[in-house]
Short mmCIF file of C-alpha atoms in Angstrom, two decimals:
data_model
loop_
_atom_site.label_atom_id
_atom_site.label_comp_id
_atom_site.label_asym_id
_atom_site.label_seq_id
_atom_site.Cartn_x
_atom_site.Cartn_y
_atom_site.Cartn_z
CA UNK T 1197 -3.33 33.14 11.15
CA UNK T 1198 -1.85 31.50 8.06
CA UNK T 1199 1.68 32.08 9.98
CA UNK T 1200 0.50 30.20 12.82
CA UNK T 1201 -1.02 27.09 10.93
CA UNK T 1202 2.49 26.77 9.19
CA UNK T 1203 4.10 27.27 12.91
CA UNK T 1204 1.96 24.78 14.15
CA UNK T 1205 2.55 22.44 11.74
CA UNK T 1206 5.95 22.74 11.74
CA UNK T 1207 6.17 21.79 15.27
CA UNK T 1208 3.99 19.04 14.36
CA UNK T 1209 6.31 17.32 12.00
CA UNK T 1210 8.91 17.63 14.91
CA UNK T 1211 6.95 16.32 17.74
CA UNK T 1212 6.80 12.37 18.62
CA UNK T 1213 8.89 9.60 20.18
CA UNK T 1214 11.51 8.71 16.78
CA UNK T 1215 13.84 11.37 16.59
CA UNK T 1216 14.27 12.82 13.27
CA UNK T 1217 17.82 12.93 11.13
CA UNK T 1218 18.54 14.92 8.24
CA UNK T 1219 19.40 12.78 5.54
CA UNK T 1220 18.47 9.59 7.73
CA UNK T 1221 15.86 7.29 5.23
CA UNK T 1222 13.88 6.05 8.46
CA UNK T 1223 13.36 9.68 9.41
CA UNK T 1224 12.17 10.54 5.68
CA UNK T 1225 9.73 7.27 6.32
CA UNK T 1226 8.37 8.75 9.46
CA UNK T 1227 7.48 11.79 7.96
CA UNK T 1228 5.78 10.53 4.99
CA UNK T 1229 4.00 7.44 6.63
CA UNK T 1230 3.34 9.50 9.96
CA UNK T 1231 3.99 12.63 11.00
CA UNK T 1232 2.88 14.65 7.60
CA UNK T 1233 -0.46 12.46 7.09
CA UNK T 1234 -1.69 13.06 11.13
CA UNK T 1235 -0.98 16.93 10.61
CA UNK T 1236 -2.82 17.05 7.36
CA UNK T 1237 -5.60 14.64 8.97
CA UNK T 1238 -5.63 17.58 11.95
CA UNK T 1239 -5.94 20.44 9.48
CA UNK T 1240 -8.46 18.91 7.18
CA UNK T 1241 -10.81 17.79 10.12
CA UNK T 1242 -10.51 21.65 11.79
CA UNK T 1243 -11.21 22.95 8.96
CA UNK T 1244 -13.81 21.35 7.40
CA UNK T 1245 -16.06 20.82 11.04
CA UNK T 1246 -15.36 24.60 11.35
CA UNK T 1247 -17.25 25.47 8.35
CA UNK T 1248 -19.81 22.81 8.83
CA UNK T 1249 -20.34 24.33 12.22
CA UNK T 1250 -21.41 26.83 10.01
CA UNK T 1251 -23.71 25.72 7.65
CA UNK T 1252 -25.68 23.85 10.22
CA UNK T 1253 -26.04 27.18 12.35
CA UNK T 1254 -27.43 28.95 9.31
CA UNK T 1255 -29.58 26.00 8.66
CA UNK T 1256 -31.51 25.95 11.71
CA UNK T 1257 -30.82 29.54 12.89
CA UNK T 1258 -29.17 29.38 16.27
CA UNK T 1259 -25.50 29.88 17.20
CA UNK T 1260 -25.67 27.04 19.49
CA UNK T 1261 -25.88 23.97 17.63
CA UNK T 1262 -22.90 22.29 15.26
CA UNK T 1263 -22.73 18.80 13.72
CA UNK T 1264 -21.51 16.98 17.27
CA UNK T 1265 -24.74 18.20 18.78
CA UNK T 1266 -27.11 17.79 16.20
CA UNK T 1267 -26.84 13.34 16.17
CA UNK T 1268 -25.22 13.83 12.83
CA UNK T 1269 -22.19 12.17 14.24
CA UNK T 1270 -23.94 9.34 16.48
CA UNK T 1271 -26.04 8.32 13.07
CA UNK T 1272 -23.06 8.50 11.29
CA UNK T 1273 -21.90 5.34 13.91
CA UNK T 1274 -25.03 3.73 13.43
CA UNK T 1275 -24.48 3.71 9.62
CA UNK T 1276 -20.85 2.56 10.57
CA UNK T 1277 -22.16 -0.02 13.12
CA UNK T 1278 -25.47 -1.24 10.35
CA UNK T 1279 -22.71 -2.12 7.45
CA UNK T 1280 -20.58 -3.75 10.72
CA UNK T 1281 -23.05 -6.13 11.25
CA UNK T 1282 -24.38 -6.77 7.81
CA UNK T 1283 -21.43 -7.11 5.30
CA UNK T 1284 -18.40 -6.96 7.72
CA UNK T 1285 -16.00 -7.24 4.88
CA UNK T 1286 -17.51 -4.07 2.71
CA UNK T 1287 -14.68 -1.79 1.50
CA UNK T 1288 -14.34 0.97 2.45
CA UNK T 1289 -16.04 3.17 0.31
CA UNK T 1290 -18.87 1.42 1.20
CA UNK T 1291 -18.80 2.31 4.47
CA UNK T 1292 -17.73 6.08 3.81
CA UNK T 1293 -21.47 5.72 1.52
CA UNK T 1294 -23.84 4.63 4.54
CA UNK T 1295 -21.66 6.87 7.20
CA UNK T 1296 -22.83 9.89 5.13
CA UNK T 1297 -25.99 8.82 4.50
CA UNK T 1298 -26.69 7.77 8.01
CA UNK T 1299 -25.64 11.41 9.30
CA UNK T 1300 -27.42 13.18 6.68
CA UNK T 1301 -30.77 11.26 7.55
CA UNK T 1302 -29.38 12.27 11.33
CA UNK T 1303 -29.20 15.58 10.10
CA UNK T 1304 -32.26 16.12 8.54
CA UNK T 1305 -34.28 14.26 11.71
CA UNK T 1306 -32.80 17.24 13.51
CA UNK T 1307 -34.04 19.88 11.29
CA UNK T 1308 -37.48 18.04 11.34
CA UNK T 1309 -37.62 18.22 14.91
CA UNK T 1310 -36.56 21.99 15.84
CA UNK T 1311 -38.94 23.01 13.65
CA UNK T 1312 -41.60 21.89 16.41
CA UNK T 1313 -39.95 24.31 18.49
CA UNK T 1314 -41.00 27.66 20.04
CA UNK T 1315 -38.88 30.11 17.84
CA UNK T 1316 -38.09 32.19 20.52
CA UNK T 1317 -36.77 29.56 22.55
CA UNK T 1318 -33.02 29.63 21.03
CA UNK T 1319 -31.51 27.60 24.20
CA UNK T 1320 -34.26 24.64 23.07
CA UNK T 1321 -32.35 23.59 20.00
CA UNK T 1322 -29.60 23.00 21.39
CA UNK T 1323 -30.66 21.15 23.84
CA UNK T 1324 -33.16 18.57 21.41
CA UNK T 1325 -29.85 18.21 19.74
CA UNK T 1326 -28.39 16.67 22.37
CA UNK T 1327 -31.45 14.53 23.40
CA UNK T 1328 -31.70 13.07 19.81
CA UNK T 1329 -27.59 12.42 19.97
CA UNK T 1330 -27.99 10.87 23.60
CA UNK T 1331 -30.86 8.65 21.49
CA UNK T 1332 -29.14 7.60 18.68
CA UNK T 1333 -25.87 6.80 20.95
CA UNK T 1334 -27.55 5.01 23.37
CA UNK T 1335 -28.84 2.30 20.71
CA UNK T 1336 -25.61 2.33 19.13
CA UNK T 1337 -24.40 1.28 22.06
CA UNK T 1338 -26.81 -0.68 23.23
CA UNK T 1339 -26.79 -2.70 19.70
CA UNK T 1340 -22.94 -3.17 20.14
CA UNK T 1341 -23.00 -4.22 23.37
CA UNK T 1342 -25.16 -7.36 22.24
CA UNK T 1343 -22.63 -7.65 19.83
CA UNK T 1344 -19.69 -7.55 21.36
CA UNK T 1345 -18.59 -4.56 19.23
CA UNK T 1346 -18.15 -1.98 22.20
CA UNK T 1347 -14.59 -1.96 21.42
CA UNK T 1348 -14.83 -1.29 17.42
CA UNK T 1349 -17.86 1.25 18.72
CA UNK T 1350 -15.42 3.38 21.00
CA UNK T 1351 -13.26 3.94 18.25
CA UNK T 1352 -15.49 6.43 16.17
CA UNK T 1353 -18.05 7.80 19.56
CA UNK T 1354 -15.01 8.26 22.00
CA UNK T 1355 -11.57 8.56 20.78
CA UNK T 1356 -11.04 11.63 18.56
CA UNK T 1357 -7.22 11.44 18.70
CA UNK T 1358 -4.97 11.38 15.52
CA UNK T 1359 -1.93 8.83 16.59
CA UNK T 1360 -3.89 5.73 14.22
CA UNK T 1361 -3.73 8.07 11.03
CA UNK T 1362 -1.46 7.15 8.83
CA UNK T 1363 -0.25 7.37 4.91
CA UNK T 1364 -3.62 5.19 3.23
CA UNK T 1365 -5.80 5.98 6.16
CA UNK T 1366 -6.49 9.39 6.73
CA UNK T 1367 -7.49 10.41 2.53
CA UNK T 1368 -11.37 10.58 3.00
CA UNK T 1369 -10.21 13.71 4.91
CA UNK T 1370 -10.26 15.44 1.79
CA UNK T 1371 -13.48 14.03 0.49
CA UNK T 1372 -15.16 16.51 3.66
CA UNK T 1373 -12.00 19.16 2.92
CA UNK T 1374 -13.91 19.52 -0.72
CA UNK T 1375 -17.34 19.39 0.96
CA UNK T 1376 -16.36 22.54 3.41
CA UNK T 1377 -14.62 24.05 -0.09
CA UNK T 1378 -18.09 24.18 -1.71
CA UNK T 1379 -19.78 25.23 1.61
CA UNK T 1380 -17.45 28.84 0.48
CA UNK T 1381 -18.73 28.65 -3.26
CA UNK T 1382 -22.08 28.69 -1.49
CA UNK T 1383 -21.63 31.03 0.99
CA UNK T 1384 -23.91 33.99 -0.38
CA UNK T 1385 -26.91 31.11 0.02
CA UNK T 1386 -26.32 30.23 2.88
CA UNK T 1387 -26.27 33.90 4.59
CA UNK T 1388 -29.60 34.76 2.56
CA UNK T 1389 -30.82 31.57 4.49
CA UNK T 1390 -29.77 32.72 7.46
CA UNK T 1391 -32.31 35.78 7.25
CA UNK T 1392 -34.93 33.38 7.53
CA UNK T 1393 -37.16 31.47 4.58
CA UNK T 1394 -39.46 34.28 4.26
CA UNK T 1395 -36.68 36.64 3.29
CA UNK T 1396 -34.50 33.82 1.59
CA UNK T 1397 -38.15 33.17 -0.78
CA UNK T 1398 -38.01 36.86 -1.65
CA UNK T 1399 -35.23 37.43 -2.77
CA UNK T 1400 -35.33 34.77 -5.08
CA UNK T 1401 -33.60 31.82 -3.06
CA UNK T 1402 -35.09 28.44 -2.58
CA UNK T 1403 -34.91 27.33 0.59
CA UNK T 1404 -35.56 23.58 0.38
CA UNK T 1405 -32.30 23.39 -2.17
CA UNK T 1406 -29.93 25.07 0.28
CA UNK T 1407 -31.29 23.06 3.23
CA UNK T 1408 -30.70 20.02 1.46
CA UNK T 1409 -27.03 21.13 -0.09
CA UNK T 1410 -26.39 22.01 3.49
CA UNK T 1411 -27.14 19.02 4.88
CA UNK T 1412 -25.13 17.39 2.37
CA UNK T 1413 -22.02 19.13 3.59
CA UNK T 1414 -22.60 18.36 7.38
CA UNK T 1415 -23.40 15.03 6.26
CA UNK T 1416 -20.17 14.44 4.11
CA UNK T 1417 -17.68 16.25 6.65
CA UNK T 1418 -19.44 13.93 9.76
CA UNK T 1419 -18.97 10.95 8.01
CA UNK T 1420 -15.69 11.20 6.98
CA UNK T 1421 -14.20 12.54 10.29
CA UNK T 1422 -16.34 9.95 12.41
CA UNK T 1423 -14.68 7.07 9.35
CA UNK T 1424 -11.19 8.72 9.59
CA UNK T 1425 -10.54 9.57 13.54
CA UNK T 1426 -13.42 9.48 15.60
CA UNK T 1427 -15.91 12.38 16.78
CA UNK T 1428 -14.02 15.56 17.70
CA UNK T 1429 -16.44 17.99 19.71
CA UNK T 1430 -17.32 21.58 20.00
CA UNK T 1431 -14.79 22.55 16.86
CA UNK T 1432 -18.15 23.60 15.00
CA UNK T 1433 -19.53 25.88 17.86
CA UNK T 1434 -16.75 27.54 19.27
CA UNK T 1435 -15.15 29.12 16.17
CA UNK T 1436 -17.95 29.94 14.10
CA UNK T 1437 -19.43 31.95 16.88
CA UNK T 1438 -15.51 33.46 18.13
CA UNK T 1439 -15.46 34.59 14.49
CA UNK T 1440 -18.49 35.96 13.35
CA UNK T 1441 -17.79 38.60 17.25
CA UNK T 1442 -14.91 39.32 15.35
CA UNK T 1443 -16.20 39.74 11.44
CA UNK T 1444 -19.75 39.77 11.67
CA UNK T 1445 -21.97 37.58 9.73
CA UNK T 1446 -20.21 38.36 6.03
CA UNK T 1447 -19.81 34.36 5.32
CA UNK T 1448 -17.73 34.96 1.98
CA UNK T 1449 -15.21 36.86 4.01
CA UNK T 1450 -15.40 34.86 6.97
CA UNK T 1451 -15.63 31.11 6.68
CA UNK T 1452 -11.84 31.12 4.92
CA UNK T 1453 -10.99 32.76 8.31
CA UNK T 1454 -13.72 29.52 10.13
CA UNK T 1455 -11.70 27.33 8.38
CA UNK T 1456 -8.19 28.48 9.32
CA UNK T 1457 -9.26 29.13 12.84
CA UNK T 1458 -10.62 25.63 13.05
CA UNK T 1459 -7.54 23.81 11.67
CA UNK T 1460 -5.34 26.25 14.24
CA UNK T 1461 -7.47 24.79 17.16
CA UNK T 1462 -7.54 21.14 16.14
CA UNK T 1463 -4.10 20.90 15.34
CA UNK T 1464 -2.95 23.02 18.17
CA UNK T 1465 -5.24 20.29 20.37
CA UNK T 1466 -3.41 17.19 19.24
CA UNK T 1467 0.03 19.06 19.60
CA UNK T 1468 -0.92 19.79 23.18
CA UNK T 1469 -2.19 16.07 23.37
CA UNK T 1470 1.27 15.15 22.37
CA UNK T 1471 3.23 17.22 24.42
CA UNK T 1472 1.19 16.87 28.04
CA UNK T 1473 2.89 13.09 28.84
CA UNK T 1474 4.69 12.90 26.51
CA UNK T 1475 5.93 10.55 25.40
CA UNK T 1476 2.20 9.06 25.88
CA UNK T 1477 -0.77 10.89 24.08
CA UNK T 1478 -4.06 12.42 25.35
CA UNK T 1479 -6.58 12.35 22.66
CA UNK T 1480 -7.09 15.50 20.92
CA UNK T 1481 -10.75 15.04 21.41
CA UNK T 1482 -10.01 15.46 25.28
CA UNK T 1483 -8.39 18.62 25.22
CA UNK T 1484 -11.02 19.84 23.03
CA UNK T 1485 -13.85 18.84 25.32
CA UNK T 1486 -12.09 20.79 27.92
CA UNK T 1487 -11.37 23.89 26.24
CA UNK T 1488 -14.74 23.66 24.07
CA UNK T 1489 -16.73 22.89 27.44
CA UNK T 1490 -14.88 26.30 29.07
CA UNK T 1491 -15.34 28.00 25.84
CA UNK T 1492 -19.18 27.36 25.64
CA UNK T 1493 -20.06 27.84 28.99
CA UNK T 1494 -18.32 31.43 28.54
CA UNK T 1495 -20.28 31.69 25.62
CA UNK T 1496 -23.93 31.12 27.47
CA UNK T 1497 -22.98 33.49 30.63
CA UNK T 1498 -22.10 36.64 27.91
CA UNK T 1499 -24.57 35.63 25.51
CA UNK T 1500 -24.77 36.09 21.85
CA UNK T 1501 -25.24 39.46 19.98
CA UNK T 1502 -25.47 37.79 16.92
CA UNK T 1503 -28.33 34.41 17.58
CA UNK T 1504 -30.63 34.91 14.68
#
């Protein structure tokens, strides 16, 4: 898999309308402005939604739920959208601040709310997930409308595409790239909490505290991706649950293999994006939402051996 990535990204730095020169100053500019921040903004965002697919799956116990369907990424808009309104000219670590808080209060409204569920209804969580994200985006919308922000809006709910990343704009990347890091340090937690809070309490594990480091790490990765390129769907679902048919449910073995898978796909998405028109782009988030979509539904006729 590591092979591929490096293909990938090879064919990455080669692919886009300036033709590259050895030796050629403007090509060297390309590459360092361009080309080598969008691949590294495509690697970083598979890898780190990947492995907050995850976390959030452990969280709330059902293989059918990631970030994208959860309203962490629609609060993470509002947050975007609040500071907008309020202090237009806030840097932008100030916005990065109330993105992540916005999608960790998303996050945790979630976890409040599937907890009202029938256990044995598994199909039911995903599904509130996407009635609290249809929610939160329809007053996100609704509130830019009135503003005249639709435009600004569209940008972080719709897009999802990588040709607006550039050197100086694509670096919070690694700010959810550290997030899905410690999400591995924590991995042994997080599978205990994946046997349920009964066991997790027995065996000596609190709960609450992984819960809430959890969130944090959806909440962080969300943010940042939402800040950086817009919402990219279904990267969280599909791979964790591809994976763990393959490796089982050994999360300190497997999420390096989450992450790598994750990068493959998103990066392997934009290069396809690239290449369809080319020399015109369709946004990465596009081809995901087709693939994912397929992916899913392949996922719901077969079922899943491995739902908690």
């Amino acid at each position: 898999m590591a092979v591929v990535l490096i293909a990938l990204a090879g064919a990455s730095l080669g692919v886009g309308a300036a033709r590259l020169q050895a030796g050629d100053p403007m090509s060297a500019l390309v590459l360092s402005v361009s080309r080598i921040p969008r691949m590294l903004a495509a690697v970083l965002t598979g890898a780190a939604l990947a492995v907050a697919g995850v976390v959030m799956q452990q969280i709330v116990r059902n293989r059918f739920v990631e970030p994208a369907t959860a309203g962490s990424p629609e609060a993470a808009a509002a947050g975007l959208l609040a500071v907008t309104l309020i202090a237009p000219h806030a840097p932008l670590w100030v916005k990065m601040v109330v993105a992540a808080a916005s999608a960790l209060a998303g996050a945790a409204l979630f976890v409040v709310l599937i907890r009202r569920l029938p256990p044995h209804e598994i199909f039911l969580v995903p599904l509130a997930g996407l009635v609290l994200s249809g929610v939160v985006g329809a007053g996100v919308t609704f509130i830019a409308w009135q503003a005249d922000l639709m435009q600004y809006v569209s940008i972080w709910m719709l897009s999802g595409e990588f040709s607006g990343v550039i050197a100086g704009r694509y670096e919070l990347l690694w700010i959810g790239g550290a997030a899905a890091a410690l999400a591995w340090v924590a991995a042994d937690r997080f599978a205990i909490l994946g046997l349920g809070p009964d066991a997790a309490t027995a065996l000596g594990l609190s709960p609450r505290a992984v819960i809430r480091f959890g969130l944090l790490v959806v909440a962080l990765v969300t943010a940042m991706v939402v800040v950086s390129v817009g919402m990219i769907p279904f990267v969280g679902l599909i791979v964790p649950n591809l994976v763990s048919r393959m490796m089982g449910d050994n999360l300190r073995a497997s999420l390096p293999v989450v992450a790598l898978s994750g990068a493959i796909l998103v990066l392997a998405s934009d290069l396809v994006g690239r290449l369809i028109i080319y020399p015109y782009e369709v946004p990465a988030g596009i081809i995901l939402g087709v693939f994912g979509a397929a992916a899913f539904l392949g996922l719901l006729w077969r079922g899943d051996r491995h739902v908690h």
